[in-house]
Short mmCIF file of N, CA and C in Angstrom, two decimals:
data_model
loop_
_atom_site.label_atom_id
_atom_site.label_comp_id
_atom_site.label_asym_id
_atom_site.label_seq_id
_atom_site.Cartn_x
_atom_site.Cartn_y
_atom_site.Cartn_z
N MET W 1 -9.88 25.17 107.48
CA MET W 1 -9.78 24.84 106.09
C MET W 1 -10.67 25.75 105.24
N GLY W 2 -11.81 26.19 105.74
CA GLY W 2 -12.72 27.06 105.02
C GLY W 2 -12.13 28.44 104.79
N ALA W 3 -11.37 28.97 105.74
CA ALA W 3 -10.78 30.30 105.60
C ALA W 3 -9.71 30.30 104.51
N ARG W 4 -8.99 29.20 104.40
CA ARG W 4 -7.96 29.10 103.36
C ARG W 4 -8.58 29.05 101.97
N ASP W 5 -9.69 28.39 101.80
CA ASP W 5 -10.33 28.26 100.49
C ASP W 5 -10.89 29.59 99.99
N THR W 6 -11.43 30.41 100.92
CA THR W 6 -11.98 31.70 100.50
C THR W 6 -10.89 32.67 100.10
N GLY W 7 -9.66 32.47 100.53
CA GLY W 7 -8.55 33.33 100.13
C GLY W 7 -8.10 33.08 98.71
N ARG W 8 -8.44 31.94 98.15
CA ARG W 8 -8.02 31.63 96.79
C ARG W 8 -8.84 32.38 95.73
N LEU W 9 -10.10 32.62 95.99
CA LEU W 9 -10.95 33.28 95.00
C LEU W 9 -10.48 34.72 94.71
N PRO W 10 -10.24 35.56 95.70
CA PRO W 10 -9.73 36.90 95.38
C PRO W 10 -8.37 36.85 94.69
N ALA W 11 -7.52 35.92 95.07
CA ALA W 11 -6.22 35.79 94.42
C ALA W 11 -6.40 35.38 92.95
N PHE W 12 -7.35 34.50 92.72
CA PHE W 12 -7.64 34.07 91.35
C PHE W 12 -8.16 35.23 90.51
N LEU W 13 -9.01 36.05 91.10
CA LEU W 13 -9.57 37.19 90.36
C LEU W 13 -8.52 38.27 90.08
N ARG W 14 -7.53 38.39 90.92
CA ARG W 14 -6.48 39.38 90.71
C ARG W 14 -5.42 38.88 89.73
N ASP W 15 -5.35 37.60 89.51
CA ASP W 15 -4.33 37.02 88.63
C ASP W 15 -4.60 37.44 87.18
N GLU W 16 -3.60 38.01 86.52
CA GLU W 16 -3.76 38.50 85.15
C GLU W 16 -3.12 37.60 84.12
N ARG W 17 -2.63 36.46 84.51
CA ARG W 17 -2.07 35.53 83.54
C ARG W 17 -3.18 35.03 82.62
N GLY W 18 -2.94 35.03 81.32
CA GLY W 18 -3.94 34.57 80.36
C GLY W 18 -4.86 35.68 79.86
N ALA W 19 -4.69 36.92 80.34
CA ALA W 19 -5.56 38.01 79.90
C ALA W 19 -5.37 38.29 78.42
N ALA W 20 -4.14 38.20 77.93
CA ALA W 20 -3.90 38.41 76.50
C ALA W 20 -4.52 37.30 75.68
N THR W 21 -4.58 36.11 76.19
CA THR W 21 -5.21 35.01 75.48
C THR W 21 -6.70 35.26 75.29
N ILE W 22 -7.35 35.79 76.30
CA ILE W 22 -8.77 36.10 76.19
C ILE W 22 -9.01 37.15 75.11
N GLU W 23 -8.19 38.19 75.10
CA GLU W 23 -8.34 39.23 74.08
C GLU W 23 -8.09 38.66 72.69
N LEU W 24 -7.10 37.79 72.57
CA LEU W 24 -6.80 37.17 71.29
C LEU W 24 -7.97 36.32 70.81
N VAL W 25 -8.56 35.56 71.69
CA VAL W 25 -9.70 34.72 71.32
C VAL W 25 -10.89 35.56 70.89
N ILE W 26 -11.04 36.72 71.48
CA ILE W 26 -12.16 37.60 71.10
C ILE W 26 -11.91 38.25 69.74
N TRP W 27 -10.68 38.68 69.44
CA TRP W 27 -10.39 39.43 68.23
C TRP W 27 -10.04 38.57 67.01
N ILE W 28 -9.55 37.37 67.18
CA ILE W 28 -9.13 36.54 66.05
C ILE W 28 -10.26 36.30 65.05
N PRO W 29 -11.48 35.96 65.45
CA PRO W 29 -12.53 35.76 64.44
C PRO W 29 -12.82 37.02 63.61
N PHE W 30 -12.76 38.18 64.24
CA PHE W 30 -12.97 39.43 63.51
C PHE W 30 -11.89 39.63 62.44
N PHE W 31 -10.62 39.47 62.82
CA PHE W 31 -9.53 39.66 61.86
C PHE W 31 -9.52 38.58 60.79
N PHE W 32 -9.90 37.37 61.14
CA PHE W 32 -9.98 36.29 60.16
C PHE W 32 -11.08 36.58 59.14
N ALA W 33 -12.23 37.04 59.59
CA ALA W 33 -13.32 37.39 58.68
C ALA W 33 -12.92 38.58 57.79
N LEU W 34 -12.22 39.55 58.36
CA LEU W 34 -11.74 40.69 57.58
C LEU W 34 -10.75 40.23 56.51
N PHE W 35 -9.86 39.33 56.86
CA PHE W 35 -8.89 38.79 55.91
C PHE W 35 -9.61 38.06 54.77
N LEU W 36 -10.59 37.23 55.10
CA LEU W 36 -11.33 36.51 54.07
C LEU W 36 -12.11 37.47 53.16
N PHE W 37 -12.66 38.53 53.74
CA PHE W 37 -13.37 39.54 52.95
C PHE W 37 -12.42 40.22 51.97
N VAL W 38 -11.22 40.57 52.42
CA VAL W 38 -10.24 41.23 51.55
C VAL W 38 -9.81 40.29 50.44
N VAL W 39 -9.58 39.02 50.75
CA VAL W 39 -9.21 38.04 49.72
C VAL W 39 -10.34 37.90 48.71
N ASP W 40 -11.56 37.79 49.18
CA ASP W 40 -12.72 37.64 48.31
C ASP W 40 -12.86 38.85 47.39
N LEU W 41 -12.74 40.04 47.95
CA LEU W 41 -12.84 41.26 47.16
C LEU W 41 -11.71 41.35 46.14
N SER W 42 -10.51 40.97 46.52
CA SER W 42 -9.37 41.01 45.60
C SER W 42 -9.57 40.06 44.42
N VAL W 43 -10.00 38.85 44.70
CA VAL W 43 -10.24 37.88 43.63
C VAL W 43 -11.36 38.37 42.72
N LEU W 44 -12.39 38.95 43.30
CA LEU W 44 -13.50 39.45 42.50
C LEU W 44 -13.05 40.60 41.60
N PHE W 45 -12.27 41.53 42.12
CA PHE W 45 -11.78 42.64 41.29
C PHE W 45 -10.83 42.15 40.21
N PHE W 46 -9.99 41.16 40.51
CA PHE W 46 -9.10 40.61 39.50
C PHE W 46 -9.91 39.94 38.40
N SER W 47 -10.93 39.18 38.77
CA SER W 47 -11.78 38.52 37.78
C SER W 47 -12.53 39.55 36.93
N TYR W 48 -13.00 40.62 37.57
CA TYR W 48 -13.70 41.66 36.83
C TYR W 48 -12.76 42.37 35.86
N ALA W 49 -11.53 42.61 36.26
CA ALA W 49 -10.56 43.25 35.37
C ALA W 49 -10.27 42.35 34.16
N ARG W 50 -10.13 41.06 34.39
CA ARG W 50 -9.95 40.11 33.28
C ARG W 50 -11.16 40.14 32.35
N MET W 51 -12.34 40.14 32.94
CA MET W 51 -13.56 40.16 32.15
C MET W 51 -13.64 41.44 31.31
N TRP W 52 -13.30 42.56 31.89
CA TRP W 52 -13.32 43.83 31.18
C TRP W 52 -12.32 43.83 30.03
N ASN W 53 -11.11 43.31 30.26
CA ASN W 53 -10.10 43.26 29.20
C ASN W 53 -10.53 42.37 28.04
N VAL W 54 -11.12 41.23 28.34
CA VAL W 54 -11.59 40.33 27.29
C VAL W 54 -12.74 40.98 26.52
N THR W 55 -13.62 41.67 27.22
CA THR W 55 -14.73 42.36 26.55
C THR W 55 -14.21 43.43 25.60
N ARG W 56 -13.26 44.21 26.07
CA ARG W 56 -12.68 45.26 25.24
C ARG W 56 -11.95 44.67 24.03
N ASP W 57 -11.17 43.59 24.24
CA ASP W 57 -10.46 42.96 23.12
C ASP W 57 -11.43 42.33 22.13
N ALA W 58 -12.48 41.70 22.63
CA ALA W 58 -13.47 41.10 21.73
C ALA W 58 -14.19 42.17 20.92
N ALA W 59 -14.52 43.27 21.55
CA ALA W 59 -15.18 44.37 20.82
C ALA W 59 -14.26 44.91 19.73
N ARG W 60 -13.00 45.02 20.03
CA ARG W 60 -12.04 45.49 19.02
C ARG W 60 -11.93 44.49 17.87
N ASP W 61 -11.88 43.19 18.21
CA ASP W 61 -11.80 42.16 17.17
C ASP W 61 -13.05 42.17 16.30
N ILE W 62 -14.21 42.40 16.88
CA ILE W 62 -15.44 42.49 16.10
C ILE W 62 -15.42 43.72 15.21
N SER W 63 -14.93 44.84 15.74
CA SER W 63 -14.96 46.09 14.97
C SER W 63 -14.03 46.04 13.76
N ILE W 64 -12.94 45.26 13.83
CA ILE W 64 -12.04 45.19 12.68
C ILE W 64 -12.28 43.94 11.84
N GLY W 65 -13.26 43.13 12.22
CA GLY W 65 -13.66 42.00 11.39
C GLY W 65 -12.94 40.69 11.67
N LEU W 66 -12.19 40.57 12.77
CA LEU W 66 -11.52 39.31 13.10
C LEU W 66 -12.48 38.27 13.67
N VAL W 67 -13.52 38.73 14.32
CA VAL W 67 -14.53 37.85 14.91
C VAL W 67 -15.87 38.22 14.31
N ALA W 68 -16.66 37.20 14.00
CA ALA W 68 -18.00 37.45 13.44
C ALA W 68 -18.84 38.20 14.47
N PRO W 69 -19.58 39.21 14.04
CA PRO W 69 -20.39 40.00 14.99
C PRO W 69 -21.67 39.27 15.39
N THR W 70 -21.51 38.05 15.86
CA THR W 70 -22.64 37.25 16.33
C THR W 70 -22.38 36.83 17.77
N THR W 71 -23.43 36.48 18.46
CA THR W 71 -23.28 36.02 19.84
C THR W 71 -22.48 34.74 19.90
N ALA W 72 -22.66 33.85 18.92
CA ALA W 72 -21.90 32.59 18.90
C ALA W 72 -20.40 32.85 18.72
N GLY W 73 -20.06 33.79 17.83
CA GLY W 73 -18.65 34.12 17.63
C GLY W 73 -18.03 34.73 18.88
N LEU W 74 -18.77 35.61 19.52
CA LEU W 74 -18.28 36.24 20.75
C LEU W 74 -18.16 35.21 21.87
N GLN W 75 -19.16 34.34 22.00
CA GLN W 75 -19.12 33.34 23.08
C GLN W 75 -17.94 32.40 22.91
N ALA W 76 -17.59 32.05 21.67
CA ALA W 76 -16.42 31.20 21.44
C ALA W 76 -15.14 31.88 21.92
N GLU W 77 -15.02 33.18 21.66
CA GLU W 77 -13.84 33.92 22.11
C GLU W 77 -13.82 34.06 23.63
N VAL W 78 -14.97 34.32 24.22
CA VAL W 78 -15.07 34.45 25.69
C VAL W 78 -14.74 33.12 26.36
N ASP W 79 -15.26 32.02 25.82
CA ASP W 79 -14.96 30.70 26.39
C ASP W 79 -13.47 30.39 26.31
N ALA W 80 -12.85 30.76 25.21
CA ALA W 80 -11.42 30.48 25.04
C ALA W 80 -10.56 31.28 26.00
N LYS W 81 -10.95 32.52 26.28
CA LYS W 81 -10.12 33.39 27.11
C LYS W 81 -10.49 33.40 28.58
N LEU W 82 -11.77 33.17 28.91
CA LEU W 82 -12.21 33.29 30.30
C LEU W 82 -12.73 31.98 30.89
N GLY W 83 -13.42 31.21 30.11
CA GLY W 83 -14.04 30.00 30.63
C GLY W 83 -15.54 30.04 30.44
N SER W 84 -16.17 28.93 30.74
CA SER W 84 -17.58 28.78 30.41
C SER W 84 -18.53 29.44 31.40
N ILE W 85 -18.03 29.95 32.54
CA ILE W 85 -18.96 30.60 33.49
C ILE W 85 -19.34 32.00 33.02
N PHE W 86 -18.64 32.50 32.00
CA PHE W 86 -18.93 33.83 31.48
C PHE W 86 -19.81 33.71 30.24
N THR W 87 -20.77 34.58 30.13
CA THR W 87 -21.62 34.59 28.94
C THR W 87 -21.42 35.90 28.20
N GLY W 88 -21.42 35.81 26.88
CA GLY W 88 -21.23 36.99 26.06
C GLY W 88 -22.34 37.12 25.04
N ARG W 89 -22.67 38.35 24.73
CA ARG W 89 -23.65 38.60 23.68
C ARG W 89 -23.27 39.89 22.97
N VAL W 90 -23.63 39.96 21.71
CA VAL W 90 -23.33 41.13 20.92
C VAL W 90 -24.59 41.54 20.18
N SER W 91 -24.79 42.83 20.08
CA SER W 91 -25.91 43.34 19.29
C SER W 91 -25.38 44.43 18.37
N ALA W 92 -26.01 44.54 17.22
CA ALA W 92 -25.55 45.51 16.22
C ALA W 92 -26.66 46.48 15.90
N ASP W 93 -26.28 47.73 15.78
CA ASP W 93 -27.19 48.78 15.33
C ASP W 93 -26.47 49.51 14.21
N GLY W 94 -26.61 48.98 13.01
CA GLY W 94 -25.86 49.51 11.88
C GLY W 94 -24.39 49.13 12.03
N ALA W 95 -23.54 50.14 12.12
CA ALA W 95 -22.11 49.89 12.28
C ALA W 95 -21.66 50.01 13.73
N ILE W 96 -22.60 50.09 14.65
CA ILE W 96 -22.30 50.21 16.08
C ILE W 96 -22.58 48.85 16.74
N TYR W 97 -21.58 48.34 17.44
CA TYR W 97 -21.71 47.05 18.12
C TYR W 97 -21.69 47.26 19.63
N THR W 98 -22.55 46.55 20.32
CA THR W 98 -22.56 46.54 21.78
C THR W 98 -22.18 45.14 22.22
N VAL W 99 -21.08 45.04 22.93
CA VAL W 99 -20.55 43.75 23.39
C VAL W 99 -20.72 43.70 24.90
N VAL W 100 -21.37 42.65 25.38
CA VAL W 100 -21.64 42.49 26.81
C VAL W 100 -21.12 41.12 27.25
N VAL W 101 -20.33 41.12 28.32
CA VAL W 101 -19.87 39.88 28.94
C VAL W 101 -20.28 39.95 30.40
N GLU W 102 -20.88 38.85 30.90
CA GLU W 102 -21.31 38.85 32.30
C GLU W 102 -21.10 37.48 32.93
N SER W 103 -21.11 37.49 34.25
CA SER W 103 -20.95 36.27 35.03
C SER W 103 -21.60 36.47 36.39
N PRO W 104 -22.16 35.40 36.96
CA PRO W 104 -22.69 35.51 38.32
C PRO W 104 -21.59 35.82 39.32
N THR W 105 -21.86 36.70 40.25
CA THR W 105 -20.87 37.11 41.24
C THR W 105 -20.42 35.95 42.11
N ASP W 106 -21.35 35.08 42.48
CA ASP W 106 -20.97 33.99 43.38
C ASP W 106 -20.03 32.99 42.72
N LEU W 107 -19.99 32.92 41.38
CA LEU W 107 -19.05 32.04 40.70
C LEU W 107 -17.67 32.68 40.54
N MET W 108 -17.60 34.00 40.67
CA MET W 108 -16.34 34.70 40.51
C MET W 108 -15.59 34.89 41.83
N SER W 109 -16.28 34.85 42.94
CA SER W 109 -15.63 35.08 44.23
C SER W 109 -15.63 33.78 45.04
N PRO W 110 -14.51 33.46 45.68
CA PRO W 110 -14.41 32.17 46.36
C PRO W 110 -15.27 32.05 47.62
N PHE W 111 -15.50 33.12 48.36
CA PHE W 111 -16.22 33.03 49.62
C PHE W 111 -17.64 33.59 49.57
N GLY W 112 -17.97 34.34 48.52
CA GLY W 112 -19.32 34.82 48.32
C GLY W 112 -19.77 35.92 49.26
N PHE W 113 -18.84 36.71 49.78
CA PHE W 113 -19.23 37.81 50.67
C PHE W 113 -20.07 38.85 49.95
N LEU W 114 -19.83 39.04 48.66
CA LEU W 114 -20.50 40.11 47.92
C LEU W 114 -21.73 39.62 47.17
N LYS W 115 -22.13 38.39 47.35
CA LYS W 115 -23.32 37.86 46.70
C LYS W 115 -24.56 38.68 47.04
N PRO W 116 -24.78 39.11 48.29
CA PRO W 116 -25.97 39.92 48.57
C PRO W 116 -25.95 41.31 47.91
N VAL W 117 -24.76 41.79 47.54
CA VAL W 117 -24.64 43.13 46.98
C VAL W 117 -24.95 43.15 45.48
N ALA W 118 -24.41 42.17 44.73
CA ALA W 118 -24.59 42.14 43.28
C ALA W 118 -24.77 40.71 42.81
N ASP W 119 -25.78 40.48 41.99
CA ASP W 119 -26.00 39.14 41.45
C ASP W 119 -25.04 38.83 40.31
N ASN W 120 -24.85 39.79 39.41
CA ASN W 120 -24.01 39.59 38.23
C ASN W 120 -22.99 40.71 38.11
N MET W 121 -21.84 40.34 37.57
CA MET W 121 -20.83 41.33 37.19
C MET W 121 -20.94 41.46 35.68
N ILE W 122 -21.04 42.69 35.18
CA ILE W 122 -21.28 42.93 33.75
C ILE W 122 -20.26 43.93 33.23
N ALA W 123 -19.68 43.62 32.08
CA ALA W 123 -18.79 44.54 31.37
C ALA W 123 -19.41 44.80 30.00
N THR W 124 -19.58 46.06 29.65
CA THR W 124 -20.22 46.44 28.38
C THR W 124 -19.31 47.40 27.62
N VAL W 125 -19.12 47.11 26.34
CA VAL W 125 -18.33 47.98 25.47
C VAL W 125 -19.16 48.28 24.23
N VAL W 126 -19.24 49.56 23.88
CA VAL W 126 -19.92 49.99 22.65
C VAL W 126 -18.84 50.51 21.72
N ILE W 127 -18.80 49.96 20.50
CA ILE W 127 -17.74 50.32 19.56
C ILE W 127 -18.31 50.36 18.14
N SER W 128 -17.73 51.18 17.31
CA SER W 128 -18.21 51.26 15.92
C SER W 128 -17.29 50.44 15.03
N SER W 129 -17.84 50.02 13.93
CA SER W 129 -17.07 49.24 12.96
C SER W 129 -16.00 50.15 12.36
N GLU W 130 -14.79 49.60 12.24
CA GLU W 130 -13.71 50.38 11.66
C GLU W 130 -13.66 50.13 10.15
N PRO W 131 -13.35 51.15 9.39
CA PRO W 131 -13.29 50.94 7.94
C PRO W 131 -12.09 50.06 7.56
N THR W 132 -12.29 49.22 6.58
CA THR W 132 -11.20 48.37 6.11
C THR W 132 -10.39 49.11 5.08
N ILE W 133 -9.14 48.78 5.04
CA ILE W 133 -8.24 49.47 4.10
C ILE W 133 -8.13 48.70 2.82
#
């Protein structure tokens, strides 16, 4: 009976059934983490593009006089278009306006992979007042 039992171990070691399962179990966490990173980065870039567009539009509205060149006026427009996690401020130097909209990175990305890289995402537009007709 002992000789028969020792013959099973080499046969078991030569058996390749399930080898693909082992490789799959090893690689799945890597590909899953890569997928989550790509999703996180995509959402973050989409949010940043929205933030940049709102900043540019707000700066244009301030330069032509549709929005008061105050932080309160800008924040109202930012809240209406983006939401309350974004903060906006405007500063004036004569007829030159600097419009800044920012948000914490961890609030813009669902998984927070990029939190160690950047604390805040910031969009800044400098524009001059346009003459009225």
